CSV table of C-alpha atoms in Angstrom, one decimal:
chain,number,residue,atom,x,y,z
A,1,MET,CA,0.2,0.2,0.0
A,2,PRO,CA,1.6,3.1,-1.1
A,3,VAL,CA,2.2,6.0,1.5
A,4,ASN,CA,3.2,9.5,1.0
A,5,GLN,CA,6.9,10.1,2.3
A,6,ASN,CA,6.2,13.0,4.3
A,7,CYS,CA,4.1,10.8,6.9
A,8,LYS,CA,6.9,10.6,9.4
A,9,THR,CA,7.9,14.0,9.5
A,10,PHE,CA,4.4,15.2,9.5
A,11,MET,CA,3.3,12.9,12.0
A,12,LEU,CA,6.1,13.6,14.2
A,13,ARG,CA,6.1,17.6,14.2
A,14,LYS,CA,3.6,19.8,16.1
A,15,LEU,CA,1.9,21.8,13.2
A,16,THR,CA,1.3,25.4,13.1
A,17,PHE,CA,-1.9,25.5,11.4
A,18,LEU,CA,-4.2,25.9,14.4
A,19,VAL,CA,-5.2,29.4,13.7
A,20,GLY,CA,-5.8,28.5,10.1
A,21,ILE,CA,-8.1,25.5,11.3
A,22,LEU,CA,-10.0,27.8,13.5
A,23,PHE,CA,-10.9,29.4,10.2
A,24,SER,CA,-11.9,26.3,8.4
A,25,LEU,CA,-14.2,25.3,11.0
A,26,THR,CA,-15.6,28.9,10.8
A,27,ILE,CA,-16.4,28.3,7.1
A,28,MET,CA,-17.8,24.6,7.8
A,29,GLN,CA,-20.2,26.1,10.4
A,30,ALA,CA,-21.4,28.7,7.4
A,31,CYS,CA,-22.0,25.9,4.9
A,32,ASN,CA,-25.8,25.2,4.1
A,33,ILE,CA,-26.9,21.4,4.4
A,34,GLU,CA,-30.2,22.3,3.0
A,35,GLY,CA,-31.2,20.5,-0.4
A,36,ASP,CA,-29.6,17.8,-2.2
A,37,LEU,CA,-30.3,15.1,0.5
A,38,PRO,CA,-30.1,11.6,-0.7
A,39,PRO,CA,-33.2,9.9,0.5
A,40,GLU,CA,-31.3,6.4,0.8
A,41,ASN,CA,-29.7,7.6,4.1
A,42,GLU,CA,-30.8,9.2,7.1
A,43,VAL,CA,-27.6,9.3,8.7
A,44,ASN,CA,-24.8,12.2,8.5
A,45,LEU,CA,-21.3,11.8,7.8
A,46,PHE,CA,-20.1,10.9,11.3
A,47,GLY,CA,-22.8,8.4,12.0
A,48,THR,CA,-22.0,6.7,8.7
A,49,ALA,CA,-18.5,6.4,9.3
A,50,GLU,CA,-19.5,4.7,12.8
A,51,GLU,CA,-21.6,2.3,11.1
A,52,ILE,CA,-19.0,1.0,8.7
A,53,PRO,CA,-16.5,-1.6,10.2
A,54,GLU,CA,-13.6,-0.8,8.1
A,55,LEU,CA,-13.7,3.0,8.8
A,56,SER,CA,-13.7,2.5,12.8
A,57,ILE,CA,-10.5,3.9,13.3
A,58,PHE,CA,-11.3,6.9,11.1
A,59,ALA,CA,-14.3,7.2,13.2
A,60,GLU,CA,-12.5,7.3,16.3
A,61,ALA,CA,-10.1,9.8,15.1
A,62,VAL,CA,-12.6,12.4,14.0
A,63,GLU,CA,-14.0,12.2,17.5
A,64,LEU,CA,-10.5,12.6,19.0
A,65,ALA,CA,-9.9,15.5,16.6
A,66,LEU,CA,-13.0,17.4,17.7
A,67,LEU,CA,-14.3,17.2,14.4
A,68,SER,CA,-17.4,14.9,15.3
A,69,GLU,CA,-19.7,17.9,15.4
A,70,PRO,CA,-19.0,19.4,12.5
A,71,LEU,CA,-19.3,16.4,10.2
A,72,GLY,CA,-22.4,15.5,12.2
A,73,SER,CA,-24.3,18.4,11.5
A,74,LEU,CA,-22.7,20.7,8.9
A,75,GLY,CA,-22.0,20.5,5.2
A,76,PRO,CA,-22.3,19.4,2.6
A,77,PHE,CA,-18.7,17.7,2.4
A,78,THR,CA,-16.8,15.0,0.7
A,79,VAL,CA,-14.9,12.9,2.7
A,80,PHE,CA,-12.0,10.7,1.6
A,81,ALA,CA,-11.7,8.5,4.7
A,82,PRO,CA,-8.8,6.4,5.1
A,83,SER,CA,-9.5,2.6,5.7
A,84,ASN,CA,-8.5,0.7,9.1
A,85,ASP,CA,-5.8,-1.0,7.1
A,86,ALA,CA,-4.7,2.3,5.8
A,87,PHE,CA,-4.2,3.7,9.1
A,88,ARG,CA,-2.4,0.5,10.6
A,89,PHE,CA,0.0,0.8,8.1
A,90,LEU,CA,0.6,4.3,8.9
A,91,PHE,CA,1.0,3.2,12.7
A,92,SER,CA,3.7,0.7,11.8
A,93,GLU,CA,5.7,3.3,9.8
A,94,VAL,CA,5.4,6.1,12.5
A,95,GLY,CA,5.9,4.0,15.7
A,96,VAL,CA,2.6,4.3,17.2
A,97,ASN,CA,0.4,1.4,18.2
A,98,ASN,CA,-3.0,3.6,17.9
A,99,ILE,CA,-4.8,6.4,17.1
A,100,ARG,CA,-5.1,8.0,20.5
A,101,GLN,CA,-1.0,8.2,20.6
A,102,VAL,CA,-1.5,10.7,17.7
A,103,PRO,CA,-1.4,14.6,19.3
A,104,PRO,CA,-4.8,15.9,18.6
A,105,ASP,CA,-3.5,19.0,17.0
A,106,VAL,CA,-1.9,16.8,14.3
A,107,LEU,CA,-4.9,14.4,14.0
A,108,GLN,CA,-7.2,17.7,13.3
A,109,SER,CA,-4.7,19.1,10.9
A,110,LEU,CA,-4.6,15.7,9.1
A,111,LEU,CA,-8.1,15.0,8.8
A,112,LEU,CA,-8.9,18.5,7.6
A,113,TYR,CA,-6.6,17.5,4.8
A,114,HIS,CA,-9.4,14.8,3.9
A,115,ILE,CA,-12.1,16.9,3.6
A,116,VAL,CA,-13.2,19.1,0.5
A,117,ASN,CA,-16.3,21.4,0.3
A,118,GLY,CA,-19.4,20.1,-1.2
A,119,ARG,CA,-21.1,16.6,-2.2
A,120,LEU,CA,-19.1,14.9,-4.7
A,121,LEU,CA,-20.1,11.4,-6.3
A,122,SER,CA,-17.2,9.7,-8.0
A,123,LYS,CA,-18.4,10.4,-11.3
A,124,ASN,CA,-18.3,14.1,-11.1
A,125,ILE,CA,-14.7,13.9,-9.6
A,126,THR,CA,-12.6,15.4,-12.5
A,127,GLU,CA,-9.0,15.7,-13.0
A,128,GLY,CA,-7.3,18.8,-11.2
A,129,GLU,CA,-7.2,20.4,-7.7
A,130,LEU,CA,-9.6,19.8,-5.0
A,131,GLN,CA,-9.1,22.6,-2.2
A,132,THR,CA,-9.4,20.9,1.5
A,133,PHE,CA,-10.1,22.4,4.8
A,134,LEU,CA,-6.5,22.5,5.7
A,135,PRO,CA,-5.6,26.0,5.0
A,136,GLU,CA,-3.6,26.8,1.7
A,137,THR,CA,-3.9,23.1,0.7
A,138,SER,CA,-5.4,20.9,-1.9
A,139,LEU,CA,-5.7,17.2,-3.4
A,140,THR,CA,-4.4,16.7,-6.7
A,141,ILE,CA,-7.0,14.5,-8.7
A,142,SER,CA,-5.8,12.2,-11.9
A,143,GLY,CA,-7.9,9.8,-13.7
A,144,SER,CA,-11.7,9.4,-13.8
A,145,GLY,CA,-14.2,6.9,-12.9
A,146,ASN,CA,-12.9,3.7,-11.5
A,147,ASN,CA,-9.5,4.9,-11.7
A,148,ILE,CA,-9.1,8.0,-9.5
A,149,ARG,CA,-6.0,8.7,-7.9
A,150,ILE,CA,-5.2,11.2,-5.2
A,151,ASN,CA,-1.9,12.9,-4.8
A,152,GLU,CA,-0.5,10.4,-7.7
A,153,ASP,CA,-0.7,7.2,-5.2
A,154,VAL,CA,-3.9,7.0,-3.2
A,155,SER,CA,-6.8,5.0,-4.7
A,156,ILE,CA,-10.5,4.9,-4.1
A,157,VAL,CA,-11.5,1.3,-2.7
A,158,GLN,CA,-15.2,2.1,-1.9
A,159,ARG,CA,-16.9,5.0,-3.5
A,160,ASP,CA,-20.1,6.8,-3.2
A,161,ILE,CA,-21.2,6.1,0.5
A,162,GLU,CA,-23.7,8.6,1.0
A,163,ALA,CA,-24.9,10.5,4.1
A,164,THR,CA,-27.4,13.5,5.1
A,165,ASN,CA,-24.7,15.9,4.7
A,166,GLY,CA,-22.1,14.5,2.2
A,167,MET,CA,-20.5,11.8,0.6
A,168,ILE,CA,-17.5,9.5,1.7
A,169,HIS,CA,-15.2,7.6,-0.7
A,170,MET,CA,-12.7,5.1,1.4
A,171,VAL,CA,-9.5,5.3,0.4
A,172,ASP,CA,-6.1,2.9,0.8
A,173,ALA,CA,-3.8,5.3,2.6
A,174,VAL,CA,-4.0,8.0,4.6
A,175,ILE,CA,-3.3,11.3,2.8
A,176,PHE,CA,-0.4,13.8,3.6
A,177,PRO,CA,-0.3,17.7,2.7
A,178,PRO,CA,2.9,18.7,0.9
A,179,SER,CA,5.8,19.2,3.2
A,180,ASN,CA,6.5,23.2,3.8
A,181,THR,CA,9.3,23.5,6.5
A,182,ILE,CA,10.6,26.6,7.7
A,183,MET,CA,13.3,26.2,5.2
A,184,GLU,CA,11.2,25.8,2.1
A,185,ALA,CA,8.7,28.5,3.7
A,186,LEU,CA,11.9,30.7,3.4
A,187,GLU,CA,12.7,30.0,0.0
A,188,ASN,CA,9.4,30.6,-1.1
A,189,ASN,CA,9.0,33.8,0.7
A,190,GLY,CA,12.0,34.9,-1.2
A,191,ASN,CA,14.6,35.4,2.0
A,192,THR,CA,17.2,33.7,-0.1
A,193,ILE,CA,20.3,35.2,1.3
A,194,PHE,CA,19.0,34.0,4.7
A,195,VAL,CA,18.5,30.4,3.3
A,196,GLN,CA,22.0,30.6,1.8
A,197,LEU,CA,23.5,31.4,5.0
A,198,LEU,CA,21.7,28.9,7.4
A,199,ILE,CA,22.7,26.2,4.9
A,200,ALA,CA,26.3,27.2,4.9
A,201,SER,CA,26.0,27.7,8.8
A,202,GLY,CA,24.5,24.1,9.2
A,203,LEU,CA,21.5,25.5,10.8
A,204,ALA,CA,19.4,24.8,7.7
A,205,GLU,CA,19.1,20.9,8.8
A,206,THR,CA,17.6,21.9,12.2
A,207,LEU,CA,15.2,24.3,10.7
A,208,ALA,CA,14.0,21.6,8.1
A,209,ASN,CA,13.2,18.8,10.6
A,210,ASP,CA,13.1,19.9,14.4
A,211,GLY,CA,10.8,22.5,16.0
A,212,PRO,CA,8.6,24.0,16.3
A,213,PHE,CA,10.4,27.3,15.9
A,214,THR,CA,9.3,31.2,15.5
A,215,VAL,CA,12.0,32.6,13.1
A,216,PHE,CA,12.7,36.2,12.6
A,217,ALA,CA,14.0,36.3,8.9
A,218,PRO,CA,15.8,39.4,7.8
A,219,SER,CA,15.0,40.1,4.1
A,220,ASN,CA,17.5,40.5,1.5
A,221,THR,CA,17.7,43.9,1.8
A,222,ALA,CA,18.2,43.8,5.3
A,223,PHE,CA,21.6,41.7,4.8
A,224,GLU,CA,22.5,44.2,1.9
A,225,ARG,CA,22.3,47.2,4.6
A,226,TYR,CA,24.0,45.4,7.5
A,227,LEU,CA,27.1,44.5,5.0
A,228,GLU,CA,27.1,47.9,3.9
A,229,ASP,CA,27.0,49.5,7.5
A,230,ASN,CA,29.5,47.1,9.1
A,231,LEU,CA,32.1,47.6,5.8
A,232,ILE,CA,32.3,43.9,5.4
A,233,THR,CA,31.7,41.7,2.4
A,234,GLY,CA,29.4,38.6,1.6
A,235,THR,CA,32.3,36.4,1.8
A,236,ASP,CA,33.9,38.2,4.9
A,237,PHE,CA,30.2,37.7,6.7
A,238,LEU,CA,30.0,34.0,5.4
A,239,GLU,CA,33.2,32.9,6.5
A,240,SER,CA,32.8,34.9,10.1
A,241,PRO,CA,33.2,32.6,13.3
A,242,LEU,CA,30.2,34.5,14.5
A,243,LEU,CA,28.0,33.3,11.6
A,244,GLN,CA,26.2,30.9,13.6
A,245,SER,CA,25.6,32.8,16.5
A,246,ILE,CA,24.0,35.5,14.8
A,247,LEU,CA,21.7,33.3,12.6
A,248,SER,CA,20.7,31.4,15.7
A,249,TYR,CA,19.7,34.9,17.3
A,250,HIS,CA,17.0,35.0,15.1
A,251,VAL,CA,15.3,31.8,16.1
A,252,SER,CA,13.2,31.3,19.0
A,253,GLU,CA,11.8,27.9,20.3
A,254,GLY,CA,8.0,27.2,20.1
A,255,ILE,CA,5.3,29.4,18.1
A,256,LEU,CA,5.0,32.9,18.5
A,257,SER,CA,2.3,34.6,16.1
A,258,SER,CA,2.5,38.6,15.6
A,259,GLN,CA,-0.6,38.7,17.9
A,260,SER,CA,1.5,37.5,20.8
A,261,PHE,CA,4.4,39.8,20.6
A,262,THR,CA,4.6,41.8,23.5
A,263,VAL,CA,7.2,44.6,24.7
A,264,GLY,CA,10.2,43.0,26.4
A,265,PRO,CA,12.7,40.2,26.0
A,266,LEU,CA,12.2,37.2,24.0
A,267,GLU,CA,14.6,34.2,24.5
A,268,THR,CA,16.2,32.6,21.7
A,269,ILE,CA,18.2,29.4,20.9
A,270,THR,CA,21.5,31.2,21.7
A,271,ASP,CA,20.1,31.7,25.3
A,272,ILE,CA,20.5,35.2,24.8
A,273,PRO,CA,17.3,37.0,24.3
A,274,PHE,CA,16.6,40.1,21.8
A,275,TYR,CA,13.9,42.9,22.9
A,276,PHE,CA,10.8,43.9,21.5
A,277,SER,CA,10.0,47.7,22.1
A,278,GLU,CA,6.9,49.6,20.8
A,279,ALA,CA,7.2,53.1,19.0
A,280,ILE,CA,4.6,56.0,19.6
A,281,ASN,CA,2.8,55.0,16.5
A,282,GLY,CA,2.5,51.4,17.7
A,283,ASN,CA,5.0,49.6,15.6
A,284,LEU,CA,7.5,47.1,17.0
A,285,TRP,CA,11.0,46.7,16.9
A,286,LEU,CA,13.5,44.4,17.6
A,287,ASN,CA,16.6,45.7,19.8
A,288,GLY,CA,15.8,49.2,18.7
A,289,ILE,CA,17.2,48.6,15.0
A,290,ALA,CA,14.9,46.2,13.2
A,291,GLY,CA,11.3,46.8,12.2
A,292,ILE,CA,9.1,44.3,11.2
A,293,THR,CA,7.7,44.0,7.6
A,294,GLY,CA,6.0,40.4,7.3
A,295,THR,CA,4.0,38.2,10.0
A,296,ASN,CA,2.5,34.8,10.5
A,297,ILE,CA,4.1,32.9,7.4
A,298,ASN,CA,3.4,29.5,8.5
A,299,ALA,CA,5.4,26.5,8.1
A,300,ASP,CA,4.9,22.8,9.0
A,301,ASN,CA,7.6,23.2,12.1
A,302,GLY,CA,7.0,26.8,12.6
A,303,ILE,CA,6.3,30.7,11.9
A,304,ILE,CA,8.2,33.1,10.3
A,305,HIS,CA,8.1,36.8,10.5
A,306,VAL,CA,10.4,39.2,8.2
A,307,ILE,CA,12.5,41.9,9.9
A,308,ASP,CA,14.2,44.6,8.0
A,309,TYR,CA,17.8,44.7,9.5
A,310,VAL,CA,20.1,41.7,10.9
A,311,LEU,CA,20.1,41.4,14.7
A,312,THR,CA,23.5,40.7,16.6
A,313,PRO,CA,23.6,39.1,19.7
A,314,PRO,CA,25.3,41.1,22.6
A,315,SER,CA,28.9,40.0,23.8
A,316,GLU,CA,29.8,42.6,26.1
A,317,ASN,CA,28.7,44.6,29.0
A,318,ILE,CA,28.4,48.5,29.2
A,319,ARG,CA,31.7,48.7,30.7
A,320,GLN,CA,33.4,46.6,28.2
A,321,PHE,CA,31.5,48.3,25.1
A,322,LEU,CA,32.7,51.7,26.1
A,323,ALA,CA,36.1,50.2,26.8
A,324,ASN,CA,36.4,48.9,23.3
A,325,ALA,CA,34.7,51.9,21.6
A,326,SER,CA,37.1,54.3,23.3
A,327,THR,CA,40.2,52.6,21.8
A,328,ASN,CA,39.1,52.4,18.0
A,329,ASP,CA,40.2,54.3,15.2
A,330,ASP,CA,37.5,57.2,15.9
A,331,PRO,CA,37.0,57.0,20.0
A,332,GLU,CA,34.0,58.9,21.4
A,333,PHE,CA,33.8,57.8,24.8
A,334,ARG,CA,37.2,58.0,25.8
A,335,LEU,CA,36.5,60.5,28.6
A,336,LEU,CA,33.4,58.6,29.6
A,337,ILE,CA,35.5,55.7,30.4
A,338,GLU,CA,37.8,57.9,32.3
A,339,ALA,CA,35.0,59.5,34.5
A,340,ILE,CA,33.6,56.0,35.3
A,341,GLN,CA,36.9,54.8,36.7
A,342,LEU,CA,37.4,58.1,38.8
A,343,ALA,CA,34.1,57.5,40.0
A,344,GLY,CA,34.4,54.0,41.0
A,345,LEU,CA,31.6,52.6,38.7
A,346,GLU,CA,33.3,50.1,36.9
A,347,GLU,CA,31.1,47.3,38.8
A,348,GLU,CA,28.1,49.3,38.6
A,349,LEU,CA,28.3,48.7,34.6
A,350,GLU,CA,29.3,45.3,34.7
A,351,GLY,CA,27.1,42.2,34.8
A,352,GLY,CA,25.2,40.0,32.3
A,353,ILE,CA,21.8,39.6,30.7
A,354,ASP,CA,19.9,39.9,34.2
A,355,ASN,CA,21.3,43.1,34.8
A,356,ASN,CA,18.9,45.7,33.0
A,357,LEU,CA,20.3,49.3,32.6
A,358,THR,CA,20.2,52.4,30.1
A,359,LEU,CA,22.9,54.5,30.0
A,360,PHE,CA,22.8,58.2,28.2
A,361,ALA,CA,26.5,58.3,27.2
A,362,PRO,CA,28.0,61.7,27.0
A,363,THR,CA,30.6,61.7,24.1
A,364,ASP,CA,34.3,63.1,24.4
A,365,ALA,CA,33.0,66.3,23.0
A,366,ALA,CA,30.3,66.6,25.7
A,367,PHE,CA,32.8,66.4,28.5
A,368,GLU,CA,35.0,68.5,26.9
A,369,ASN,CA,32.4,71.3,26.8
A,370,LEU,CA,31.9,70.7,30.4
A,371,LEU,CA,35.5,71.3,31.4
A,372,GLU,CA,35.8,74.1,29.6
A,373,ASN,CA,32.3,75.5,31.2
A,374,LEU,CA,34.0,74.5,34.7
A,375,ASN,CA,37.1,76.1,33.4
A,376,MET,CA,38.8,73.0,34.4
A,377,GLY,CA,41.7,71.2,32.8
A,378,SER,CA,40.7,67.4,33.2
A,379,LEU,CA,38.4,65.4,35.2
A,380,ASN,CA,40.6,64.9,37.9
A,381,GLU,CA,39.6,68.3,39.2
A,382,ILE,CA,36.2,67.3,39.6
A,383,PRO,CA,35.6,65.8,43.3
A,384,ALA,CA,35.0,62.1,42.9
A,385,ASN,CA,31.7,62.1,44.7
A,386,THR,CA,30.4,65.0,42.4
A,387,LEU,CA,31.7,62.9,39.7
A,388,ARG,CA,29.9,59.8,40.7
A,389,GLU,CA,26.6,61.6,41.1
A,390,ILE,CA,26.5,63.3,37.7
A,391,LEU,CA,27.4,59.7,36.2
A,392,LEU,CA,24.6,58.3,38.3
A,393,TYR,CA,22.1,61.0,36.8
A,394,HIS,CA,22.8,59.2,33.4
A,395,ILE,CA,21.8,55.5,34.4
A,396,VAL,CA,18.5,54.2,34.2
A,397,PRO,CA,17.8,50.9,36.2
A,398,THR,CA,16.0,49.3,33.2
A,399,ARG,CA,16.5,48.6,29.4
A,400,ILE,CA,15.0,51.4,27.3
A,401,PHE,CA,15.4,51.8,23.4
A,402,SER,CA,14.6,55.0,21.8
A,403,GLN,CA,11.2,53.5,20.7
A,404,ASP,CA,10.0,53.1,24.2
A,405,LEU,CA,10.7,56.9,25.1
A,406,ARG,CA,7.6,59.2,25.5
A,407,ASP,CA,7.2,63.0,25.7
A,408,ASP,CA,7.5,64.4,29.1
A,409,GLU,CA,7.4,60.3,30.7
A,410,PRO,CA,10.2,60.9,33.5
A,411,LEU,CA,12.6,58.3,33.5
A,412,GLU,CA,13.7,57.3,37.2
A,413,THR,CA,17.6,57.5,37.4
A,414,LEU,CA,20.0,55.6,39.8
A,415,ILE,CA,19.8,59.2,42.1
A,416,GLU,CA,16.9,58.9,44.3
A,417,GLY,CA,14.4,61.3,43.3
A,418,ALA,CA,16.2,62.6,40.2
A,419,SER,CA,14.7,61.6,36.8
A,420,LEU,CA,15.3,62.7,33.2
A,421,ILE,CA,12.5,63.9,30.8
A,422,PRO,CA,12.2,62.8,27.1
A,423,ASP,CA,11.2,65.3,24.4
A,424,ILE,CA,10.8,62.7,21.3
A,425,GLY,CA,10.0,65.3,18.7
A,426,ASP,CA,13.5,67.2,19.0
A,427,GLN,CA,15.4,64.0,20.2
A,428,LEU,CA,16.3,65.2,23.6
A,429,ILE,CA,17.0,63.9,27.1
A,430,ASN,CA,16.5,67.1,29.3
A,431,GLU,CA,18.7,69.3,27.2
A,432,ALA,CA,21.1,66.5,25.7
A,433,ARG,CA,20.4,65.8,22.0
A,434,MET,CA,20.5,62.0,21.2
A,435,LEU,CA,22.8,61.2,18.5
A,436,PRO,CA,21.3,59.0,15.9
A,437,GLU,CA,24.8,57.3,15.0
A,438,PHE,CA,24.9,56.2,18.8
A,439,LEU,CA,21.3,55.1,19.3
A,440,ASN,CA,20.2,51.7,20.7
A,441,SER,CA,23.7,50.1,21.3
A,442,LEU,CA,22.6,46.7,23.0
A,443,THR,CA,25.2,45.1,25.4
A,444,LEU,CA,24.7,42.0,27.8
A,445,ASN,CA,23.2,44.2,30.5
A,446,GLY,CA,21.6,47.2,28.8
A,447,VAL,CA,21.3,50.0,26.1
A,448,ILE,CA,23.4,52.8,25.4
A,449,HIS,CA,22.4,56.1,23.7
A,450,GLY,CA,24.9,58.9,23.0
A,451,ILE,CA,24.4,62.2,23.9
A,452,ASP,CA,26.0,65.4,23.3
A,453,THR,CA,25.7,66.9,26.8
A,454,VAL,CA,26.7,65.9,30.3
A,455,LEU,CA,23.7,66.3,32.1
A,456,ILE,CA,24.0,67.8,35.6
A,457,PRO,CA,21.3,66.9,38.6
A,458,GLU,CA,19.6,69.8,40.1
């Protein structure tokens, strides 16, 4: 007996069609069973299946999948019902003993693929596609009359079993929908660069077979922007030792539809989360740098959302980030690092993922202006306690991205009772301008925003 080769992977995956299934059931409820009722049988589809010994497993499956009510009272439908032998062969293939060992959500998806709208006698089944109640899937019919084939290798063994609300055709195999893994869905959606990188990194096999996963997939344009911004070539990125960790940072375990997005962290398979923030217009951002441009692309083993920039997992805490930034070819925070050391704040700016801080970081030019206004030559001339108070006024004890800021909503700092006031329109924190080139720098323990003025607490 032929069995579609997708059966093992289909049965072992947790499918992500549940939202679509609810939609299908709504459509089923809207169908009208008035008219065209065969007088020969006064039993509905579910009851008819229960009365046929060779469909007893199918009838049990319908009940377990919570489809007995729609098949008992709605319609008209045509059902291609696998025989008991077909189910037993399937059980041996996937390593289960009975229908009750199949997860109900998988079972429901599978059975919906065997149901089409309307009452179809076998003589009226023609070559072509029959849309099923499993969203965006159809059965392919070839042949006609006594030689009808479904999806090439499934045959009807008993035809035209009438019911009050439809027709049953018994088939010799369980029919499986075509495979649509995350990798296939990415390819079909045009995320070709992401697909190529996943293959090169070795993650493709995981996303093709395991799951379920939620994938935030950068578009091709997102990768092009990322390479340009970081002054690297595609070859450089492909050969980077960070490639796998960067790609893995876009993958989370489980199913997260866009309706479930919430502001805050989302764990990834790297064990380092990324962060949702919400702009004043309601748009959600990831790590303050990536917008969401496409949502809820379903796959057999997960769901995909498309983003417009590449996410990079943080590897440094705030102090380390500033220290490295102060030693590059164009240092901007050399004096801030010096001030942190003089004020004895190194420990406060160290830590990991569980330590959430936001630092509004004055640039070197900002500190130079402060020293000039104070008529001082160096930071050493500022008393350590005063310098410490100034710096604590720049630190907010939570992780805030620029999109999270709201006009005139105060930000409590590490100085008790002292707050910062954002002005979103002018991109100000108090009187300091936020610098676009230094916004939303993500670290292990927080976020850094560059500003052009040293803030003085009142």
